[in-house]
Coordinates of C-alpha atoms in Angstrom, one line a residue:
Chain E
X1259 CA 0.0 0.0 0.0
X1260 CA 0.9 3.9 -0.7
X1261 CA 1.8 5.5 2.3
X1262 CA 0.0 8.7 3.5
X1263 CA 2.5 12.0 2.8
X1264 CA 2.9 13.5 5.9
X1265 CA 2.2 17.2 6.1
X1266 CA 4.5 19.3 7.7
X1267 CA 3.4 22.9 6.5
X1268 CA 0.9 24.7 9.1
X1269 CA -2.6 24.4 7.4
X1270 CA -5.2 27.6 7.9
X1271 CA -8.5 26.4 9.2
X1272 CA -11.9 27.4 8.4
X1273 CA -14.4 28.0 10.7
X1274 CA -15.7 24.5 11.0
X1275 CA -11.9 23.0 12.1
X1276 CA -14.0 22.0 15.0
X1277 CA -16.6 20.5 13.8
X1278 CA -15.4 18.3 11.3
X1279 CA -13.1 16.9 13.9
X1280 CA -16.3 16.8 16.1
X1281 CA -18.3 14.8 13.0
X1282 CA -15.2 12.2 12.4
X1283 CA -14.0 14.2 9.3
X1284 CA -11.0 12.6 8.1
X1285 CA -9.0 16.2 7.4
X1286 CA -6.4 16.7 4.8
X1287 CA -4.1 19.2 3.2
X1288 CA -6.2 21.2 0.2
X1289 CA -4.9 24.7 -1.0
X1290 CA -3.9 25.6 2.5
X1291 CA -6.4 24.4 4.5
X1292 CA -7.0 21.7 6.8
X1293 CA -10.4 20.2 4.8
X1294 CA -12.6 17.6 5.9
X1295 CA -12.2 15.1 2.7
X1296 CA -14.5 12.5 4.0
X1297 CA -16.4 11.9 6.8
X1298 CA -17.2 8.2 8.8
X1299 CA -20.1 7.5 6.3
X1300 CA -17.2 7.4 3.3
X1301 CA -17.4 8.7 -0.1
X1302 CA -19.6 6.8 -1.7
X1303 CA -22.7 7.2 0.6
X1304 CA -21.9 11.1 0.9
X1305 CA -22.2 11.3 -2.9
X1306 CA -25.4 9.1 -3.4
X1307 CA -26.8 11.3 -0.5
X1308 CA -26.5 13.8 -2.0
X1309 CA -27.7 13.2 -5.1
X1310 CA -30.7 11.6 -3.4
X1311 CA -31.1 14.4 -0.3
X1312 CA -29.2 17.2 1.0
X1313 CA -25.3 17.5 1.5
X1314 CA -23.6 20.2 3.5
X1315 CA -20.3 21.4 2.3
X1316 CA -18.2 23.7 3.3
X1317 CA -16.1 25.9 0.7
X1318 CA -15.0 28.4 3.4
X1319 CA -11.3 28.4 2.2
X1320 CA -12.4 29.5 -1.3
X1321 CA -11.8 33.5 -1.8
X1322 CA -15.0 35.7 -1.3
X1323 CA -13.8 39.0 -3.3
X1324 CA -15.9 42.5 -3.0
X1325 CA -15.7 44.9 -5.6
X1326 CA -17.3 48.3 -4.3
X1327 CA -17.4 51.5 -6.0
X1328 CA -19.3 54.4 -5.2
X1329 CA -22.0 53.5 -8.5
X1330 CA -21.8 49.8 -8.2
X1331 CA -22.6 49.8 -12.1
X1332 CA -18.9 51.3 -12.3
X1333 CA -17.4 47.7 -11.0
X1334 CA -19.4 46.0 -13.5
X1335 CA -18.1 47.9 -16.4
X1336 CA -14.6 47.5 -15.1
X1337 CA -14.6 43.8 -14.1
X1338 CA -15.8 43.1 -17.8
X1339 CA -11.7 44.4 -19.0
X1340 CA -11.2 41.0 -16.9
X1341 CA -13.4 38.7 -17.9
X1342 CA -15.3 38.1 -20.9
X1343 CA -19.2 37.8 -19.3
X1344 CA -22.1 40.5 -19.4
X1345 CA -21.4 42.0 -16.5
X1346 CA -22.8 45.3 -16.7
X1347 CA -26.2 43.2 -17.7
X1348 CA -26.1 41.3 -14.7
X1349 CA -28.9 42.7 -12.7
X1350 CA -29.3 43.0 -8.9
X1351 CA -30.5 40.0 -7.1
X1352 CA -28.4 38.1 -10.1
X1353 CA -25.3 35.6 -10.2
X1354 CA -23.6 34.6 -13.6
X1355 CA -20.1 32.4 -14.0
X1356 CA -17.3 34.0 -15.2
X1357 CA -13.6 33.2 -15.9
X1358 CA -10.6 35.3 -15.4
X1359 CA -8.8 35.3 -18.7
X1360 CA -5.3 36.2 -19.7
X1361 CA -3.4 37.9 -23.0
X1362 CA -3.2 34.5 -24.4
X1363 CA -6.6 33.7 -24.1
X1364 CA -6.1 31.4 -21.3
X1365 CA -8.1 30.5 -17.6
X1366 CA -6.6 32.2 -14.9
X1367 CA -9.7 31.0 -12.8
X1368 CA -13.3 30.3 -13.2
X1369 CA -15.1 32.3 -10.7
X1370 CA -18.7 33.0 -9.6
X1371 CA -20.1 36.6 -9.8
X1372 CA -23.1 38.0 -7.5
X1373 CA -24.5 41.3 -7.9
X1374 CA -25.5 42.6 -4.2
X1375 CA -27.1 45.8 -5.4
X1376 CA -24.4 47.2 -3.7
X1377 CA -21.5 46.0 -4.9
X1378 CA -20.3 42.6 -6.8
X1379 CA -19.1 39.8 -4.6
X1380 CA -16.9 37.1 -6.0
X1381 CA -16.3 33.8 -5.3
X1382 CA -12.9 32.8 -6.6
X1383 CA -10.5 28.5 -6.3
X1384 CA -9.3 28.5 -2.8
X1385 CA -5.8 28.2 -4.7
X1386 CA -6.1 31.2 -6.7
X1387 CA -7.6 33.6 -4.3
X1388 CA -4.7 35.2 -3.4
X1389 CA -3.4 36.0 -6.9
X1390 CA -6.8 37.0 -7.8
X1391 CA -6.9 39.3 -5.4
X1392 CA -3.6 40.8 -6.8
X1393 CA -4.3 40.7 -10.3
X1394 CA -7.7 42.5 -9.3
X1395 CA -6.3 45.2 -7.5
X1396 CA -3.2 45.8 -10.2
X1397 CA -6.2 46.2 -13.0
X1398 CA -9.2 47.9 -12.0
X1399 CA -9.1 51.2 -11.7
X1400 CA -8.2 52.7 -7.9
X1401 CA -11.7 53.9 -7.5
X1402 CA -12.9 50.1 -7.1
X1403 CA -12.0 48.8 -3.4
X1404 CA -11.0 45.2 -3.8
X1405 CA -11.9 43.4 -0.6
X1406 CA -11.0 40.2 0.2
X1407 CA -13.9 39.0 2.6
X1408 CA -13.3 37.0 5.9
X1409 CA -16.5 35.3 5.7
X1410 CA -17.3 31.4 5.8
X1411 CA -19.1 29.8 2.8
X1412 CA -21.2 26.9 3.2
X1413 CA -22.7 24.6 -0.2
X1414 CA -26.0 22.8 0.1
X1415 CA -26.8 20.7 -2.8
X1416 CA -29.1 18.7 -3.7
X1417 CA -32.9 17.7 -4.2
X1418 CA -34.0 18.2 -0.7
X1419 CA -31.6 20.9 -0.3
X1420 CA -34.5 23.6 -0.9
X1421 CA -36.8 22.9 1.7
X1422 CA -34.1 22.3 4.0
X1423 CA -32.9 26.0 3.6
X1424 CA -36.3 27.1 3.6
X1425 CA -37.1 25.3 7.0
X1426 CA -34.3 28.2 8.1
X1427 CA -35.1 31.2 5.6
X1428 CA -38.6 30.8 4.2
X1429 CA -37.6 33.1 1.5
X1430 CA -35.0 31.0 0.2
X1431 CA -38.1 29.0 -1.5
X1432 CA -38.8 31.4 -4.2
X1433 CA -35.6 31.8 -5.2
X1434 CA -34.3 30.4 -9.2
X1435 CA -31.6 29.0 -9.8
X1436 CA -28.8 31.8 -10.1
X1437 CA -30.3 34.0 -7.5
X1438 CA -28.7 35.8 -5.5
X1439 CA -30.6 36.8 -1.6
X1440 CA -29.8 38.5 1.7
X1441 CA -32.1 36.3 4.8
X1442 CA -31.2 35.6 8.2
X1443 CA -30.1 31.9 9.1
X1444 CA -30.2 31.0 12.3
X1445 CA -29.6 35.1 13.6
X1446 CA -27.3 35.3 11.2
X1447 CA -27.2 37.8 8.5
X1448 CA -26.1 35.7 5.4
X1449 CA -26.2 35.8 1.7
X1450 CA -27.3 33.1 -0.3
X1451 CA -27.0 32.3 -4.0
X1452 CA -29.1 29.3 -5.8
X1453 CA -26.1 27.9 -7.3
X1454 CA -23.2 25.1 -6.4
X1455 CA -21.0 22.5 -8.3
X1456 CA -22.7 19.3 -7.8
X1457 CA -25.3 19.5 -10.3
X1458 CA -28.1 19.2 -8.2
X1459 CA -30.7 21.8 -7.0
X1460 CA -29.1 24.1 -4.0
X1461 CA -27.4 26.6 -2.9
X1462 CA -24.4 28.7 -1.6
X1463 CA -24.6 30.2 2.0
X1464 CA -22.0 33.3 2.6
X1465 CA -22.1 33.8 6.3
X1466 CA -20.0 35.8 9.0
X1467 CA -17.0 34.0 10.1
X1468 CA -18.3 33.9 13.7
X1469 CA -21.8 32.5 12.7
X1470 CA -20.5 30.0 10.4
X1471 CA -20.7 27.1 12.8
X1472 CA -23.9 27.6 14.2
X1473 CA -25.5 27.9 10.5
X1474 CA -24.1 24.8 9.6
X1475 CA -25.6 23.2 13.0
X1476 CA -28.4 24.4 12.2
X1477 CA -28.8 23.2 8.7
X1478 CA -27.6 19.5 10.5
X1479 CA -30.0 19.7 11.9
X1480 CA -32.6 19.0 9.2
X1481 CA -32.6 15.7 8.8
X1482 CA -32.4 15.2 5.4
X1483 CA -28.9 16.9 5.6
X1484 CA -25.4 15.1 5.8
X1485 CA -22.3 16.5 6.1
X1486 CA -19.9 16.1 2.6
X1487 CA -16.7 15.8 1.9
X1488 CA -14.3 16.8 -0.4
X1489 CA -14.0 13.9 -2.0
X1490 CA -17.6 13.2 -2.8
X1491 CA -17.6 17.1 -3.8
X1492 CA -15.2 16.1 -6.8
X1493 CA -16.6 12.8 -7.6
X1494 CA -20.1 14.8 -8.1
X1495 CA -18.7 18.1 -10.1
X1496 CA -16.9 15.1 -12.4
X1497 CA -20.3 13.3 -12.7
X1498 CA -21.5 16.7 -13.9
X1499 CA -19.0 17.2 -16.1
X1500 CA -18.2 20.5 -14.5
X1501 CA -14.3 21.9 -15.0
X1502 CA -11.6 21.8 -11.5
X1503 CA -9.2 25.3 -12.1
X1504 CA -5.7 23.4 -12.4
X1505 CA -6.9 20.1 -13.8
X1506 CA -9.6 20.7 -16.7
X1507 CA -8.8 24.4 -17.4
X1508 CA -5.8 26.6 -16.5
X1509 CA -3.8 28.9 -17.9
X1510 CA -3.6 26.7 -21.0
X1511 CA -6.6 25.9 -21.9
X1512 CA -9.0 28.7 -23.5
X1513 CA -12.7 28.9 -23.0
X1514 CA -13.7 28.0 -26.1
X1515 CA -11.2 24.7 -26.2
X1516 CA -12.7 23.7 -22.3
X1517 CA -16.3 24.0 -23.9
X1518 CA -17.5 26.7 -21.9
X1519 CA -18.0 28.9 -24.7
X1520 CA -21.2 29.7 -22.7
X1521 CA -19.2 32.5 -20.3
X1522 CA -18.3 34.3 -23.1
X1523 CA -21.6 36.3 -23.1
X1524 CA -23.0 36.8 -26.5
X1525 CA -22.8 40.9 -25.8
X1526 CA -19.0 40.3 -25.8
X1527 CA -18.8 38.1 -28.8
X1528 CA -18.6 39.3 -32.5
X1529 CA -21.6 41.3 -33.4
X1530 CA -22.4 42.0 -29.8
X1531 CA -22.9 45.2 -28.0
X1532 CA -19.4 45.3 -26.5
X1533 CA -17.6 43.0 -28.6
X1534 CA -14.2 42.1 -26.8
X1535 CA -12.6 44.0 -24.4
X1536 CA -11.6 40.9 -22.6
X1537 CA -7.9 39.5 -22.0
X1538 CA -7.6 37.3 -24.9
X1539 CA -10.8 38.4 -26.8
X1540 CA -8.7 37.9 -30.0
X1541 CA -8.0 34.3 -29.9
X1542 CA -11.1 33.3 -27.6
X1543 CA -13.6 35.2 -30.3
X1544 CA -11.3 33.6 -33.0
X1545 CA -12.2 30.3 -31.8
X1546 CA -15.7 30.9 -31.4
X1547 CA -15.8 31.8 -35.3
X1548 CA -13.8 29.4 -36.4
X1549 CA -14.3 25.6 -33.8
X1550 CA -10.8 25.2 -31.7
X1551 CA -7.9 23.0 -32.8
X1552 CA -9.2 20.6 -29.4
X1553 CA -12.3 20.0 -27.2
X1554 CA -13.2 19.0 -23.3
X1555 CA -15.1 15.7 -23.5
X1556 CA -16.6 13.4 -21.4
X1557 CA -15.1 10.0 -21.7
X1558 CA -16.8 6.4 -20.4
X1559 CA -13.8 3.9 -20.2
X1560 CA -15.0 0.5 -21.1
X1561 CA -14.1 -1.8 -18.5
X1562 CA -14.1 -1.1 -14.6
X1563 CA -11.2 0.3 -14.0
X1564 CA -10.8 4.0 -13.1
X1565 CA -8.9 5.9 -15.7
X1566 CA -7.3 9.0 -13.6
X1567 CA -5.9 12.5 -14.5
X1568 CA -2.9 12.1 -16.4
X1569 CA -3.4 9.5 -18.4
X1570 CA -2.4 9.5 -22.0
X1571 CA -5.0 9.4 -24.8
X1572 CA -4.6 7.8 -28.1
X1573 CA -6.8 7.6 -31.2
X1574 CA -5.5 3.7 -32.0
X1575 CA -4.8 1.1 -30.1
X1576 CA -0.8 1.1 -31.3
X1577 CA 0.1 4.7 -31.9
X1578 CA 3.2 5.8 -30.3
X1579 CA 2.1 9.8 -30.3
X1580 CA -0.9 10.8 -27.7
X1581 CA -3.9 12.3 -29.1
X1582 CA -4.6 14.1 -25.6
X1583 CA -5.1 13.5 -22.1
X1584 CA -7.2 13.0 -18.8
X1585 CA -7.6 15.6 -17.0
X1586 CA -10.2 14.5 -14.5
X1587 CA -10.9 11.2 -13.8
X1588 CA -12.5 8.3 -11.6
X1589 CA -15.3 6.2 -10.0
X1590 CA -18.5 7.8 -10.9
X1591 CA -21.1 6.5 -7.9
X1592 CA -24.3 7.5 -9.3
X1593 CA -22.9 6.0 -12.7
X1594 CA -22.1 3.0 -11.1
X1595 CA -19.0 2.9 -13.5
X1596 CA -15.7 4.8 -14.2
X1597 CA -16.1 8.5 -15.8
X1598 CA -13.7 10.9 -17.1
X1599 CA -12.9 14.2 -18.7
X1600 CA -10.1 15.1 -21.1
X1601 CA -9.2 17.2 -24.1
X1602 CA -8.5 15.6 -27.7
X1603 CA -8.6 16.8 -30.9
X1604 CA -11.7 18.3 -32.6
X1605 CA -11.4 15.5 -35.0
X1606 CA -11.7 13.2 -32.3
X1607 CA -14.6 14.9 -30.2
X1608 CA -17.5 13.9 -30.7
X1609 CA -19.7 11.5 -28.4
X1610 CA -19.3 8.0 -30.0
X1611 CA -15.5 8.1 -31.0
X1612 CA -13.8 5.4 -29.5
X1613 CA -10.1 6.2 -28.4
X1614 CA -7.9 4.2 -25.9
X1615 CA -6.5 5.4 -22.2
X1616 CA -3.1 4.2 -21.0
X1617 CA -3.0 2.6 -17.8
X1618 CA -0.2 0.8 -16.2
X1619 CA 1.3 0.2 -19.5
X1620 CA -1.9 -1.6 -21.0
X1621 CA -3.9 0.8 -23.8
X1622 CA -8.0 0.5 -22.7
X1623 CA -10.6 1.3 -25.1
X1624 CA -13.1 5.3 -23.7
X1625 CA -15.6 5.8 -26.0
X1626 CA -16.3 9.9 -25.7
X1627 CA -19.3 10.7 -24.5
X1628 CA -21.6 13.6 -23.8
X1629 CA -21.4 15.8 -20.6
X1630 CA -22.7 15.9 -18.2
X1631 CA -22.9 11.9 -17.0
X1632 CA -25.8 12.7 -15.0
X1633 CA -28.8 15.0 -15.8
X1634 CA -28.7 18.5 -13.7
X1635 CA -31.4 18.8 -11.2
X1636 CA -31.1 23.1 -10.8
X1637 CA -34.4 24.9 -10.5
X1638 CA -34.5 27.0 -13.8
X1639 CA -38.3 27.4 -13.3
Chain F
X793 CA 1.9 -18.5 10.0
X794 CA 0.3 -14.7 9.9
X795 CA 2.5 -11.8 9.3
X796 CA 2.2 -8.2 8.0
X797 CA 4.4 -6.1 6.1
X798 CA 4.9 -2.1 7.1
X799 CA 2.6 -1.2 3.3
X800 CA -0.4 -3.0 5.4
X801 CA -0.7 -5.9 3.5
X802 CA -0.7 -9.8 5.3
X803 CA 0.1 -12.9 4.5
X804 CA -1.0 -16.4 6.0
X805 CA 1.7 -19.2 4.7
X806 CA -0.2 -22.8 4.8
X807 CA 2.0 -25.6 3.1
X808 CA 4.7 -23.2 1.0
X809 CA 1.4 -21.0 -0.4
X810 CA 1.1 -17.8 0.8
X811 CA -2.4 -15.4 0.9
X812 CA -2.5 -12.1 0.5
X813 CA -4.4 -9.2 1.3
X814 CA -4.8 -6.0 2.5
X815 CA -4.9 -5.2 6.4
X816 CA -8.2 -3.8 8.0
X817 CA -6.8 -0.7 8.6
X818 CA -5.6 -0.3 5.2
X819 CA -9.3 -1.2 4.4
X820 CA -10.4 1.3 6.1
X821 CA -8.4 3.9 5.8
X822 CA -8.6 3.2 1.6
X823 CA -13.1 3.5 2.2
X824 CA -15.3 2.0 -0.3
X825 CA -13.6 0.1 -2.9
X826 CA -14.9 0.5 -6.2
X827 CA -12.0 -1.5 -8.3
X828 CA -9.8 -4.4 -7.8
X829 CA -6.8 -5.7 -10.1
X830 CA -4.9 -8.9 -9.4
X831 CA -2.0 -10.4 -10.7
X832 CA -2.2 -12.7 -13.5
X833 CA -1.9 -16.6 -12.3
X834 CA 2.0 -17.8 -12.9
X835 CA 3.3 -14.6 -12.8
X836 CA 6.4 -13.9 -10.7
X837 CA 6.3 -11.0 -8.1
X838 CA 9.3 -9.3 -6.3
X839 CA 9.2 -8.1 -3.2
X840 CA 8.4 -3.9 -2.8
X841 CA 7.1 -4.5 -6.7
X842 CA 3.9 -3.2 -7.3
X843 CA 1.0 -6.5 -7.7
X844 CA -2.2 -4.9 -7.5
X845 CA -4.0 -2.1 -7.3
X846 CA -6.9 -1.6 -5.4
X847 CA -9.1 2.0 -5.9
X848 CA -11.1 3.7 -4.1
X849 CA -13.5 7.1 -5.5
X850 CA -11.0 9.2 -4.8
X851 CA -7.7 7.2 -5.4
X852 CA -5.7 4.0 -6.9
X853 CA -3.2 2.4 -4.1
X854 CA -0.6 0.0 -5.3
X855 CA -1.2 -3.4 -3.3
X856 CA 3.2 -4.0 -3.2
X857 CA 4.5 -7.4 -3.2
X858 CA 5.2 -8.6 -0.2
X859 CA 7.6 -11.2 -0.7
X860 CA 9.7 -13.1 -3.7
X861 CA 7.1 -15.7 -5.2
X862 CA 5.1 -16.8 -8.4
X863 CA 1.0 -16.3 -7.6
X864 CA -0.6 -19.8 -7.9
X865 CA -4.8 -18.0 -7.5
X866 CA -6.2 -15.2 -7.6
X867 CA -9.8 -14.2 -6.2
X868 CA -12.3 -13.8 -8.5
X869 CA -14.9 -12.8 -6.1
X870 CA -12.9 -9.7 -4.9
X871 CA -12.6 -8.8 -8.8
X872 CA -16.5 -8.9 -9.5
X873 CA -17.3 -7.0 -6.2
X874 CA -14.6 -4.9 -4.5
X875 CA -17.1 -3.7 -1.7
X876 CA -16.7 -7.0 -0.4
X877 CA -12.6 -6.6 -0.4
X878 CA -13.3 -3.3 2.4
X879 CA -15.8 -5.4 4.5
X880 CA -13.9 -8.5 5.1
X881 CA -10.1 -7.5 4.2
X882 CA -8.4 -10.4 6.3
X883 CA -11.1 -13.1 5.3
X884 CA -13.0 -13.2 2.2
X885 CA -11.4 -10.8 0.9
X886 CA -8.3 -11.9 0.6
X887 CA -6.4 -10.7 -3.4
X888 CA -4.0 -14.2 -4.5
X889 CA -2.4 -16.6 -3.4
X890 CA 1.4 -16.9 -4.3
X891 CA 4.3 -19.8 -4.1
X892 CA 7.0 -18.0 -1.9
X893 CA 10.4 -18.5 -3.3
X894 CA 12.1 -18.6 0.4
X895 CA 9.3 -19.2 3.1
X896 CA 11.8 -18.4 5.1
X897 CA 11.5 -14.7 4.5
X898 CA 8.3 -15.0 6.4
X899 CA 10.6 -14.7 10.0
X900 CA 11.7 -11.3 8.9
X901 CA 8.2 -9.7 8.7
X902 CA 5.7 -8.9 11.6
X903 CA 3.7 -10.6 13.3
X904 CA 0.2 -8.8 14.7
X905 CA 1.5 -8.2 17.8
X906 CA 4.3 -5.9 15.8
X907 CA 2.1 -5.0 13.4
X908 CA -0.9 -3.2 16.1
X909 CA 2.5 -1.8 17.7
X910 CA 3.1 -0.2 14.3
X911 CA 2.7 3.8 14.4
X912 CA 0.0 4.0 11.6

């Protein structure tokens, strides 16, 4: 067997450090931070729960980013030289996705983006939060205060996960998906997003360091509501075919090539009202005209075995050059079989091409298949 | 003859023929298996080289050799359902069975008293 690493560096916690060690978490290095990455019930049961209940994350170590200006509509219109969304159309009450692009049309990070009425809140990768925060600050102009919030954030996902909330904050029941609230939870002034990364129906809770804890007691509390780690977190945002910043997109990988061609708003594309103006606009709106050279796609591997990040793909059986790779990849549970992501050619892309994985030396057939593996459960209505 | 090796396999030796698996706490610290890979019968392991590979959601873990030997069975059963690997690691679920080249490198590893002394 593979011997734990040992971590020696001193890990921040998050608000909950207590109780995850309280629940039986079984904590682990991630960005920084001491996370919980399972808890006693394992993996597999936090993922089928939720995907058949409610699941309680937290996401406190990811980066919670205010943009203020005195005419809130003055952030939007400068956040849009970073990224290429419709920011200035996003309206109050509102949350879009976004990505942080760079010069050469590549994913700095993929980020969340709330409008407050205020001001914009952000919600940035753990790992990139503090060069976000820089790369923010060295762009806009000085008359937008970048704040990096010291709040916690808690995720509940999944199909009971709205009248769990609402049990709470009544008026968390009306909200669609992609809205964005201010409600009390448990005394607590919070605000709450319909959003997450599981696929499922729920929501993100921003709450005051100090109340964090008692929030998430309090959403315990409901009993349709388990406590999730962050290994159940990945196993469902690979299940819904949704990207992780540093393993399906990064600073090599452009938007259009990662297949989310859909946060490039269609005001910033060619023909639109602000065509461009976004790091990279000229290859990203480039590739929009004209397909990219390669594609994200889902892949199925044939057999049992797990095909991992990493792992060489290759269009025949016996070529000696890769075609691509895995970037994300492992043991779906609600599949019930092994699922993975990874970028080939265009040529190669689409859902029914079968290409071959190497694993330990031996080449296995992965047909591509269509994201996501499991049909999204958000409340669009 | 039971003994254990510091990568949290064990081995029982019965007539020259050793069986292999994986410890409880390896079990459990590894969760839900979802994926088992054994060694082919007649192939010849070396000690410390990887054999098989059992995975978890969230990870593969190499199952190492324990000892010099050629594997003489593999089980099946722990193939076609590797859930039943986590729930009965030192039983049932035990992964092959191999011919040791020098049973006598049995004295050399631990025994369970040495093994529950182990700092996991």
């Amino acid at each position: 067997m593979s011997a734990p690493v040992a971590e020696t560096a001193p890990l921040e916690h998050t608000p909950l450090h207590d109780l995850h060690l309280r629940l039986g978490a079984t904590m682990v290095p991630f960005a920084g931070y001491a996370m919980p990455v399972q808890y006693p019930g394992g993996v597999l049961k936090e993922h089928l729960h939720t995907r058949a209940a409610a699941g309680l994350f937290d996401v406190s170590h990811m980066g919670q980013i205010a943009l203020r200006a005195d005419d809130p509509a003055e952030a939007a219109r400068a956040l849009e030289a970073l990224v290429p969304a419709d920011v200035i159309g996003l309206a109050p009450g509102r949350q879009r996705y976004g990505l942080l692009t760079d010069e050469a049309g590549g994913i700095r990070d993929d980020l969340m983006i709330a409008h407050l009425g205020d001001r914009l809140v952000l919600v940035v990768n753990a790992a990139n939060k503090r060069a976000d925060a820089a790369h923010l600050r060295a762009h806009l102009p000085a008359a937008i205060t970048v704040d990096e919030l010291d709040r916690g954030l808690l995720a509940l996902q999944g199909p009971a996960a709205g009248a769990a909330l609402a049990a709470l904050a009544p008026a968390t029941a009306e909200m669609r998906f992609m809205d964005v609230r201010r409600v009390e939870i448990a005394g607590a002034p919070c605000f709450v997003t319909r959003s997450g990364y599981t696929g499922e129906d729920g929501f993100e809770i921003s709450t005051p360091r100090a109340a964090t804890a008692a929030v998430a007691e309090a959403l315990l509390a409901e009993p349709a509501v388990l406590p999730i780690g962050l290994g159940a977190r990945d196993s469902l945002r690979l299940e819904a075919g949704l990207c992780l910043h540093g393993a399906d997109i990064d600073a090599t990988t452009s938007p259009v090539e990662a297949g989310l061609t859909f946060a490039v708003s269609s005001a910033r594309r060619s023909g639109g009202a602000r065509p461009g103006g976004f790091p990279g606009a000229a290859r990203i709106l480039t590739e929009i005209a004209d397909g990219p050279a390669r594609r994200r796609v889902g892949l199925l591997p044939e057999g049992r075995a797990p095909v991992r990040a990493g792992a060489p793909l290759f269009a025949g059986a016996d070529d000696s050059a890769p075609a691509g790779r895995v970037t994300s990849g492992g043991f779906g549970p609600s599949r019930g079989a092994p699922v993975a992501m990874g970028y080939l050619p265009a040529a190669l892309g689409e859902p029914g091409t079968r290409v071959f994985a190497e694993l330990r030396g031996r080449r296995l057939p992965v047909m591509v298949a269509p994201l996501p593996f499991v049909p999204a459960g958000f409340k669009r209505g | 003859m039971l003994r254990f090796t510091e990568d949290h396999e064990w081995l029982r030796l019965e007539d020259g023929i050793a069986t292999v698996g994986i410890t409880a706490h390896a079990a459990e610290q590894l969760g839900d298996l979802v994926f088992v890979e054994l060694p082919k019968v007649g192939a010849r392991l070396t000690k410390g080289e990887p054999a098989a590979v059992v995975e978890s959601v969230k990870a593969a873990s190499d199952v190492y050799a324990p000892l010099d030997g050629e594997v003489t069975e593999v089980n099946g059963a722990a193939v076609d359902d590797p859930a039943g690997v986590g729930a009965d690691p030192q039983g049932a679920g035990w992964l092959y069975r191999m011919r040791l080249s020098d049973p006598g490198a049995m004295d050399a590893l631990m025994d369970a008293a040495a093994y529950d002394a182990l700092d996991k």
